mmCIF file of N, CA and C in Angstrom:
data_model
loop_
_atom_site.group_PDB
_atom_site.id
_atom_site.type_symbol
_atom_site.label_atom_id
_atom_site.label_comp_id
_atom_site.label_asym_id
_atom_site.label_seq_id
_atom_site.Cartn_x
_atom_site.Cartn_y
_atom_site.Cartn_z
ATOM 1 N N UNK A 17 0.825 -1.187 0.000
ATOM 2 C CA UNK A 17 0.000 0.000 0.000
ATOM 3 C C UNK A 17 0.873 1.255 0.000
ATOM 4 N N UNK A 18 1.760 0.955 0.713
ATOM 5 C CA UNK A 18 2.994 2.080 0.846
ATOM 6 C C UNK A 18 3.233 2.500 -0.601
ATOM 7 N N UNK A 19 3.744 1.611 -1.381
ATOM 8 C CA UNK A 19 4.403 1.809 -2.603
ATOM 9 C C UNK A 19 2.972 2.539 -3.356
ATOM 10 N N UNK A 20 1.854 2.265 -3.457
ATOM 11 C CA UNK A 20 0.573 2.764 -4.363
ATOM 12 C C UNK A 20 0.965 4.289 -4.460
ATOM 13 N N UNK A 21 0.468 4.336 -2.570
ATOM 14 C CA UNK A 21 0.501 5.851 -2.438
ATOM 15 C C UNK A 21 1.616 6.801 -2.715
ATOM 16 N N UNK A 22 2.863 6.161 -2.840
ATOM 17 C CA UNK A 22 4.106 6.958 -3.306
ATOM 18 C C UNK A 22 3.851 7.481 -4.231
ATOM 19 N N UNK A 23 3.480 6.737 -5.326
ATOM 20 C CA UNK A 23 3.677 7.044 -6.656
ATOM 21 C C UNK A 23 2.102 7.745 -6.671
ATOM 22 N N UNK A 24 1.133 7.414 -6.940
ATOM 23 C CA UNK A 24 -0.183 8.163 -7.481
ATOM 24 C C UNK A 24 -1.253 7.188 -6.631
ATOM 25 N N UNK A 25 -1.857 7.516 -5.596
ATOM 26 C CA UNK A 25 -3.090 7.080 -5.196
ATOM 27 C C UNK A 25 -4.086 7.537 -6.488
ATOM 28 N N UNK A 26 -4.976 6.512 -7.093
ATOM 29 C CA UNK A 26 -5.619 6.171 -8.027
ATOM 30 C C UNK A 26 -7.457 6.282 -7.664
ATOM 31 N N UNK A 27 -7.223 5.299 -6.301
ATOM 32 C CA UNK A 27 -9.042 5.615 -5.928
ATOM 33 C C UNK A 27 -9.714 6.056 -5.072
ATOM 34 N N UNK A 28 -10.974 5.994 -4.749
ATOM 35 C CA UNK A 28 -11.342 7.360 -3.636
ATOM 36 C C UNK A 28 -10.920 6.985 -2.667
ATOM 37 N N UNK A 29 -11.534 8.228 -1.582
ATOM 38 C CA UNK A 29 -11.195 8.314 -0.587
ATOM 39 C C UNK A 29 -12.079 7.211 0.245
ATOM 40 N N UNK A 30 -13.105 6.261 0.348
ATOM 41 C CA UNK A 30 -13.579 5.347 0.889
ATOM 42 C C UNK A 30 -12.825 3.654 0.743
ATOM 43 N N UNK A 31 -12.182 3.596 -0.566
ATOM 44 C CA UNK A 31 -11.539 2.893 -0.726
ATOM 45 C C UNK A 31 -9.578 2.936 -0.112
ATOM 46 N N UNK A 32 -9.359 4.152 -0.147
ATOM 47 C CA UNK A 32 -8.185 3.527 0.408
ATOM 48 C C UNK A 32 -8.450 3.425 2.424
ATOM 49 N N UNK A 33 -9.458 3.632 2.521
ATOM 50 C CA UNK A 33 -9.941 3.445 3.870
ATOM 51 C C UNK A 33 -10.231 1.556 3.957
ATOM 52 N N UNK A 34 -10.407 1.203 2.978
ATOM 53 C CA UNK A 34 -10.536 -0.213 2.875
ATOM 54 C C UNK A 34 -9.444 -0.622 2.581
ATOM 55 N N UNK A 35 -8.418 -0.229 1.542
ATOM 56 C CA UNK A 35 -6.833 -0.228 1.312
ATOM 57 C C UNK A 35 -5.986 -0.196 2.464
ATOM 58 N N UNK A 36 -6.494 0.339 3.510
ATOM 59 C CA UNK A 36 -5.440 0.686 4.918
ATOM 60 C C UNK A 36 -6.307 -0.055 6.102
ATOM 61 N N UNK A 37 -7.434 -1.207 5.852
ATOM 62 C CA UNK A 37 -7.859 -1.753 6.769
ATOM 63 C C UNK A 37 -6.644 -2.612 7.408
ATOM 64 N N UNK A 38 -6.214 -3.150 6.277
ATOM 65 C CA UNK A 38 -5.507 -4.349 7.465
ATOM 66 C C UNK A 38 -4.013 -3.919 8.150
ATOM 67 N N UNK A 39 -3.932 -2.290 8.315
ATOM 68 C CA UNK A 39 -3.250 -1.685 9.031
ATOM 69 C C UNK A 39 -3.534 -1.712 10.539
ATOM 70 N N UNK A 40 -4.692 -1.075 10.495
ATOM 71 C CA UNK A 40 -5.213 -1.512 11.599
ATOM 72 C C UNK A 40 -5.530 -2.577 12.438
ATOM 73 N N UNK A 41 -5.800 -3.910 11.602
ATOM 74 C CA UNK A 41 -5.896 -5.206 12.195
ATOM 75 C C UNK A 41 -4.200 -5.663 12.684
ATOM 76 N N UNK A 42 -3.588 -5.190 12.043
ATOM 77 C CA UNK A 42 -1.649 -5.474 12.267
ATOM 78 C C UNK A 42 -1.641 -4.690 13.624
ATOM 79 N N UNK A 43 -1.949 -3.422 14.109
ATOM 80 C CA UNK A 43 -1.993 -2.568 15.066
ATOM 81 C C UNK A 43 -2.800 -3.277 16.698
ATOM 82 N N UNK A 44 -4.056 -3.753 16.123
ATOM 83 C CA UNK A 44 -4.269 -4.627 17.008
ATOM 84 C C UNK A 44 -3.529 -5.832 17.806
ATOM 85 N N UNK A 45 -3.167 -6.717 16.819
ATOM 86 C CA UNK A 45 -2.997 -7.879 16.918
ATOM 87 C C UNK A 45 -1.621 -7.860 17.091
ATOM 88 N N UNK A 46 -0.761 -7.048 17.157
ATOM 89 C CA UNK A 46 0.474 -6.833 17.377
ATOM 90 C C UNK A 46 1.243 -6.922 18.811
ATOM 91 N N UNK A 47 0.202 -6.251 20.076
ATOM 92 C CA UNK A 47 0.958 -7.125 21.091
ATOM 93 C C UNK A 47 0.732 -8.114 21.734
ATOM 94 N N UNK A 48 0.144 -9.042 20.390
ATOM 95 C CA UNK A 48 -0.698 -10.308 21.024
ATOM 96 C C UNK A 48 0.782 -11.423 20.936
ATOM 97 N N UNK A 49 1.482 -10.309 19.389
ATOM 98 C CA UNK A 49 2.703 -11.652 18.821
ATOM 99 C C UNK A 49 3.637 -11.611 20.517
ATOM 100 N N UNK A 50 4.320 -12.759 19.680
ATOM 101 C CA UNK A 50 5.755 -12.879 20.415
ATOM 102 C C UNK A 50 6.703 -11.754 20.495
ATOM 103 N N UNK A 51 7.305 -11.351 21.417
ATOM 104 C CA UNK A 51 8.428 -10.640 21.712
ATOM 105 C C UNK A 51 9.507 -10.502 20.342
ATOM 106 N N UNK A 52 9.880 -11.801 20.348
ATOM 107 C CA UNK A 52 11.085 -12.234 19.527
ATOM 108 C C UNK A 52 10.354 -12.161 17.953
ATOM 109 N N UNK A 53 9.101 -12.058 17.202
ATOM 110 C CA UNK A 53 8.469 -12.004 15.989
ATOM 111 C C UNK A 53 8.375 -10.306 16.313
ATOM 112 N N UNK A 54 7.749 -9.602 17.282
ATOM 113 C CA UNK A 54 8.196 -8.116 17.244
ATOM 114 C C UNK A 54 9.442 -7.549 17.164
ATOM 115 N N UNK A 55 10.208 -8.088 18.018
ATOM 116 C CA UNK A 55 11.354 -7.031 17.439
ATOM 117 C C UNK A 55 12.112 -7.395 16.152
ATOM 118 N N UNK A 56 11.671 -8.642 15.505
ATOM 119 C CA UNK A 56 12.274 -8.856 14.373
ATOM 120 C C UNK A 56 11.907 -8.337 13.146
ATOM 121 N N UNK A 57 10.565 -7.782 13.423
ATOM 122 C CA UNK A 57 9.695 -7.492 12.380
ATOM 123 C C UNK A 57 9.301 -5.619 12.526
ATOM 124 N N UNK A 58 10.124 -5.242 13.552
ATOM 125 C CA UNK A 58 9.475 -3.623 13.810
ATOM 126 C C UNK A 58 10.275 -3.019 12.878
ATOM 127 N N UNK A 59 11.461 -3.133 12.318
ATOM 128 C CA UNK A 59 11.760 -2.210 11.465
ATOM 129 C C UNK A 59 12.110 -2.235 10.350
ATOM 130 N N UNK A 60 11.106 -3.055 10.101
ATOM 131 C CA UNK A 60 10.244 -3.331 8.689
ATOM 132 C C UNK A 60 8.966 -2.518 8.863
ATOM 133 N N UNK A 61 8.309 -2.552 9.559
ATOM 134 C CA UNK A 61 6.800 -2.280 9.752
ATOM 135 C C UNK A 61 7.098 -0.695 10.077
ATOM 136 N N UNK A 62 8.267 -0.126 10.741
ATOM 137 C CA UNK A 62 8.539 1.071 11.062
ATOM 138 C C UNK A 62 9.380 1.930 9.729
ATOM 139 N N UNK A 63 9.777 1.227 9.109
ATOM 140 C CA UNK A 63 10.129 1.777 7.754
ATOM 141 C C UNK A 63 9.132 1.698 6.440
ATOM 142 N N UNK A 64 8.293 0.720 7.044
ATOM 143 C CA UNK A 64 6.651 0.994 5.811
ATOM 144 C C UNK A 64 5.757 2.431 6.151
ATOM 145 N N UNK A 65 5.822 2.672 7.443
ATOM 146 C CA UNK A 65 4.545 2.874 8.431
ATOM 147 C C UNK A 65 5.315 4.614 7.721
ATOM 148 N N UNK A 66 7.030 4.596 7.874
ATOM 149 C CA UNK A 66 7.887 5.878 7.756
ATOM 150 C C UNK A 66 7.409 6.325 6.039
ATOM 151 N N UNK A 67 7.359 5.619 4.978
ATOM 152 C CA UNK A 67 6.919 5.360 3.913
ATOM 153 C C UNK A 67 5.461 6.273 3.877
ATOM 154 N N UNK A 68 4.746 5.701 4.103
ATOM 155 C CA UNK A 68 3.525 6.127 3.828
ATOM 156 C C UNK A 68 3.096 7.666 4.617
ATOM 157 N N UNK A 69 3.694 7.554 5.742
ATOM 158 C CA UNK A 69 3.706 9.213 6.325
ATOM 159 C C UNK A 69 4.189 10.153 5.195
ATOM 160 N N UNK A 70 5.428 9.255 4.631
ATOM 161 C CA UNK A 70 6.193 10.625 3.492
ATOM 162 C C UNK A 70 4.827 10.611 2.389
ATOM 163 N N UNK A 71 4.679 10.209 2.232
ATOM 164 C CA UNK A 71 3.591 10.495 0.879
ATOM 165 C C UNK A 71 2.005 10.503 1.293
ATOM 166 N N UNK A 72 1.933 10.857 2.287
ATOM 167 C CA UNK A 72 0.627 11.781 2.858
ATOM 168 C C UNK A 72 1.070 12.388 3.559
ATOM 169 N N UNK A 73 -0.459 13.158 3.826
ATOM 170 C CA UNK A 73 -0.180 14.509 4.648
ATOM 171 C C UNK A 73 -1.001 13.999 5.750
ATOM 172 N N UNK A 74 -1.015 14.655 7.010
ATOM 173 C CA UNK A 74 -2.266 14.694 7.823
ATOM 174 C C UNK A 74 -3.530 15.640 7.194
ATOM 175 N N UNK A 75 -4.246 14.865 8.096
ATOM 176 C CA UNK A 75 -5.646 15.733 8.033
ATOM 177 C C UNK A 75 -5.422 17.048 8.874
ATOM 178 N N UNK A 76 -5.786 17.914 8.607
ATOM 179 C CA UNK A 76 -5.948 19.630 9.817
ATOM 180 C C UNK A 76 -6.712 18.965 10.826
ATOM 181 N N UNK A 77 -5.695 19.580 12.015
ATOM 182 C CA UNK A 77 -6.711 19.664 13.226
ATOM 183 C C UNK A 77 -6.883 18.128 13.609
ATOM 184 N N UNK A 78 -6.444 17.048 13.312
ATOM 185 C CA UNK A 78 -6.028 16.005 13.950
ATOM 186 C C UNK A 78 -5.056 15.350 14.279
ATOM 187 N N UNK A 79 -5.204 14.678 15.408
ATOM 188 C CA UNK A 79 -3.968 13.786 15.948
ATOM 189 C C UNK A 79 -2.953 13.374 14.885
ATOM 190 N N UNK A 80 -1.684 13.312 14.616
ATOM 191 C CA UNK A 80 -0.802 12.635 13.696
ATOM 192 C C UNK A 80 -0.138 11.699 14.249
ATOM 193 N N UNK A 81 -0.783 11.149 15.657
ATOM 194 C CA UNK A 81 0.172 10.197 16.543
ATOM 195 C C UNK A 81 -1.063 9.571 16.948
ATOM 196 N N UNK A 82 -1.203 8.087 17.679
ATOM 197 C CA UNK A 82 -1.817 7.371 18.054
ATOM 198 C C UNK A 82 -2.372 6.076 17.618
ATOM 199 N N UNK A 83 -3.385 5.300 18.264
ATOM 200 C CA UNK A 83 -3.865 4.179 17.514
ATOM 201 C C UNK A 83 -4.717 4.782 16.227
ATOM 202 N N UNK A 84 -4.522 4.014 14.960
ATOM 203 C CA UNK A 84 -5.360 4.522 14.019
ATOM 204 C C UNK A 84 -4.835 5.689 13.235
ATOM 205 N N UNK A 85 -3.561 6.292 13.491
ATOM 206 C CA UNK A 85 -3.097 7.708 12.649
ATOM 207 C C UNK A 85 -2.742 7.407 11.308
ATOM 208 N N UNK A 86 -2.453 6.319 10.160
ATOM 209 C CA UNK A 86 -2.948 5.454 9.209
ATOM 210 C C UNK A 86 -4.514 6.448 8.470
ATOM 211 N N UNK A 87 -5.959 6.339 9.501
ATOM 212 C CA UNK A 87 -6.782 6.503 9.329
ATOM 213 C C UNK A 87 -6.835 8.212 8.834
ATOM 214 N N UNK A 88 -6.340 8.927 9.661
ATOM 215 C CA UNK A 88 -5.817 10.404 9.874
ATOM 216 C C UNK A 88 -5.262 11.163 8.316
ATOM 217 N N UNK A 89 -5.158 10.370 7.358
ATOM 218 C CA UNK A 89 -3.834 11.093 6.290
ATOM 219 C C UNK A 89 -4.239 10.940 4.907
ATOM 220 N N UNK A 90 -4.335 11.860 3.926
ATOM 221 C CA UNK A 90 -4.255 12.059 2.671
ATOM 222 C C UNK A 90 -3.515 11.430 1.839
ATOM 223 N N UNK A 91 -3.325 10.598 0.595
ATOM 224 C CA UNK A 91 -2.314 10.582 -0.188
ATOM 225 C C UNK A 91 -1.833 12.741 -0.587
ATOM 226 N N UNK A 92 -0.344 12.209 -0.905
ATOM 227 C CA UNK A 92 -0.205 13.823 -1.356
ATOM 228 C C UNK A 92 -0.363 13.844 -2.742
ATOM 229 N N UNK A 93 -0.213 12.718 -3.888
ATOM 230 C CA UNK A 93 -0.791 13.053 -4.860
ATOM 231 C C UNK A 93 -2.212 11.763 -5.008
ATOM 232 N N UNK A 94 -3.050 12.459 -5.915
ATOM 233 C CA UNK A 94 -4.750 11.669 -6.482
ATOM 234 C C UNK A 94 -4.710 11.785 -7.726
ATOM 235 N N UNK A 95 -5.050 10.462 -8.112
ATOM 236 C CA UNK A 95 -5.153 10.509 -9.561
ATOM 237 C C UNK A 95 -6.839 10.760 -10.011
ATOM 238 N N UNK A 96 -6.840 11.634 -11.039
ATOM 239 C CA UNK A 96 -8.260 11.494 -11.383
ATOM 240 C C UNK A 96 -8.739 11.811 -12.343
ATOM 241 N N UNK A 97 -9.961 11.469 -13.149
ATOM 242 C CA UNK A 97 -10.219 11.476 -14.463
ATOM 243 C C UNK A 97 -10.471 13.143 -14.849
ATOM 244 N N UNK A 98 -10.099 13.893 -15.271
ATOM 245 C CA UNK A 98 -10.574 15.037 -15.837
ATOM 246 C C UNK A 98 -11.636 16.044 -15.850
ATOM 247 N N UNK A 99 -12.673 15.005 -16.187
ATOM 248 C CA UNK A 99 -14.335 14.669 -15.999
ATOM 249 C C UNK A 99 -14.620 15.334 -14.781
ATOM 250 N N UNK A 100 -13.755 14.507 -13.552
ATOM 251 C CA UNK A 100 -14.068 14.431 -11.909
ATOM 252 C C UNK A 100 -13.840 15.471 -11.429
ATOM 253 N N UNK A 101 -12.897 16.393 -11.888
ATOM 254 C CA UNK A 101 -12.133 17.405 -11.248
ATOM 255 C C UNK A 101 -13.254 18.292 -11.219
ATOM 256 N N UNK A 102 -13.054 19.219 -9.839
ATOM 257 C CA UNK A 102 -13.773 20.166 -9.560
ATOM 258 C C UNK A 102 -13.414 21.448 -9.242
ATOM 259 N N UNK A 103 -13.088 22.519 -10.216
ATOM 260 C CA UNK A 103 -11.863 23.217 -9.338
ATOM 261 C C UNK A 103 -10.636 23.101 -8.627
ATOM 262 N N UNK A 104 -10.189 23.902 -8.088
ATOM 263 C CA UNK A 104 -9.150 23.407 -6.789
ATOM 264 C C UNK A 104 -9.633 22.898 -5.635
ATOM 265 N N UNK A 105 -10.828 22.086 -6.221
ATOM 266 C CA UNK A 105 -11.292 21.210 -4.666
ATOM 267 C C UNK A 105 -11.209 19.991 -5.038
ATOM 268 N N UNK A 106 -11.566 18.630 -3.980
ATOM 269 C CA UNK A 106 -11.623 17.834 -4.021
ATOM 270 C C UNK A 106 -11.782 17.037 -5.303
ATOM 271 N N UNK A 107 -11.466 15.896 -5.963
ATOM 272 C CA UNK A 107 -12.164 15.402 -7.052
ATOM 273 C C UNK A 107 -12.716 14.907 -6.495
ATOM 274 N N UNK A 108 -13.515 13.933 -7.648
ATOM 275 C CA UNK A 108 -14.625 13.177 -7.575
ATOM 276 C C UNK A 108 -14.478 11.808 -5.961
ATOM 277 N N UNK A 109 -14.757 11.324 -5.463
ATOM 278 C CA UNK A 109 -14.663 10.480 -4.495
ATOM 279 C C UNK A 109 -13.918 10.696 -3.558
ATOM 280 N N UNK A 110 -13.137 11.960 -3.761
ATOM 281 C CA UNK A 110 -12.789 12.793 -2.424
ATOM 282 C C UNK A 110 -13.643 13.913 -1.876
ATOM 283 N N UNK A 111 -14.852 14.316 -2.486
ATOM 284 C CA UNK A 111 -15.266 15.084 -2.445
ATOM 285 C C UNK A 111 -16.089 15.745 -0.606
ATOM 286 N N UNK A 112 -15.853 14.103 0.298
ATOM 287 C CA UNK A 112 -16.605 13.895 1.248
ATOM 288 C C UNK A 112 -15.602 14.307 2.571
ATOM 289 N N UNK A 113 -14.394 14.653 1.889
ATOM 290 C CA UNK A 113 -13.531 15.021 2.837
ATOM 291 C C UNK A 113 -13.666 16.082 3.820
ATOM 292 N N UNK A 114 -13.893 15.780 5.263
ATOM 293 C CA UNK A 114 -14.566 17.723 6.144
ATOM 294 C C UNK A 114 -13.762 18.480 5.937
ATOM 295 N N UNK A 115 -12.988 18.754 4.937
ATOM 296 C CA UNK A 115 -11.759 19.943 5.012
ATOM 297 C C UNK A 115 -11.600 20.014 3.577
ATOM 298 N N UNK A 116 -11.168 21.234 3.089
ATOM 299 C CA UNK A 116 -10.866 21.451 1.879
ATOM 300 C C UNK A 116 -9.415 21.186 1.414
ATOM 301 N N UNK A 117 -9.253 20.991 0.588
ATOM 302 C CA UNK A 117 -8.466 19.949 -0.273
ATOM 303 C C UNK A 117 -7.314 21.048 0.453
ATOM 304 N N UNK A 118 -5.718 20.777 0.750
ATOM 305 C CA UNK A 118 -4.585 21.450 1.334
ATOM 306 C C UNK A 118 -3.849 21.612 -0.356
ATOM 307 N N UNK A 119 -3.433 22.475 -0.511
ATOM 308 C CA UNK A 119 -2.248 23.313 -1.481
ATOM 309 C C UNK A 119 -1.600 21.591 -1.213
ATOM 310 N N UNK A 120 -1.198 20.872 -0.546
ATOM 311 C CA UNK A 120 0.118 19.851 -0.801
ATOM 312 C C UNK A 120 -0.435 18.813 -1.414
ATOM 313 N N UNK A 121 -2.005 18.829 -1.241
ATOM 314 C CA UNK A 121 -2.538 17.387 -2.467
ATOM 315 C C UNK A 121 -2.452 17.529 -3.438
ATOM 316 N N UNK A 122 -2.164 16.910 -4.378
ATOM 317 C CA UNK A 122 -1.503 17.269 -6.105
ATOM 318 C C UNK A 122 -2.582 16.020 -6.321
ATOM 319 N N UNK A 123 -3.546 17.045 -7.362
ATOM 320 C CA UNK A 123 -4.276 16.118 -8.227
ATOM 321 C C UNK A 123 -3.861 15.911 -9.890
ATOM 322 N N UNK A 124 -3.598 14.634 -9.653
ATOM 323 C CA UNK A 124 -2.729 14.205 -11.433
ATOM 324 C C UNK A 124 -4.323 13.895 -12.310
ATOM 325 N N UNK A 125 -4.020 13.958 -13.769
ATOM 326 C CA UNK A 125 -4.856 13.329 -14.834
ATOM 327 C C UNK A 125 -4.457 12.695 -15.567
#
């Protein structure tokens, strides 16, 4: 998922909410593992997790730390059909976002 969003997040904003579910299930279920499977595996998961921060932004006015901050963040660029575009606002399937689109989201066509 890391790698998608680097390059061009492609679909809406409800879908990469389904795209970043099983972030959250990893977040859960994480201090259920073993000791010795965590620390072998954190900086991997801490250099994905570092990944995907670089190529979103936060949301305004929310937490950028905690359980769920995954949930919290923009791709910085959206790909979108032409058609969709609406001004310098949201495109199409971002359109539901409570905040207006930030100067750092780059919408591609």
């Amino acid at each position: 998922m890391a790698a998608e969003v680097e390059d061009v997040y492609s679909w809406c904003a409800p879908e990469l909410m389904n795209d970043i579910w099983c972030r959250g299930v990893l977040a859960k279920i994480w201090p259920m593992l073993p000791a010795r499977v965590q620390a072998s595996r954190q900086p991997e998961l801490d250099s994905i997790d570092e990944r995907y921060r670089r190529a979103t932004i936060p949301w305004p006015g929310r937490p950028e730390d905690g359980f769920g901050w995954w949930t919290r963040r923009v791709p910085r660029r959206l790909e979108a059909e032409a058609s969709e575009q609406r001004g310098a606002d949201w495109p199409l399937g971002w359109d539901m976002m409570p905040f207006p689109r930030p100067d750092s989201v780059e919408v591609v066509f």
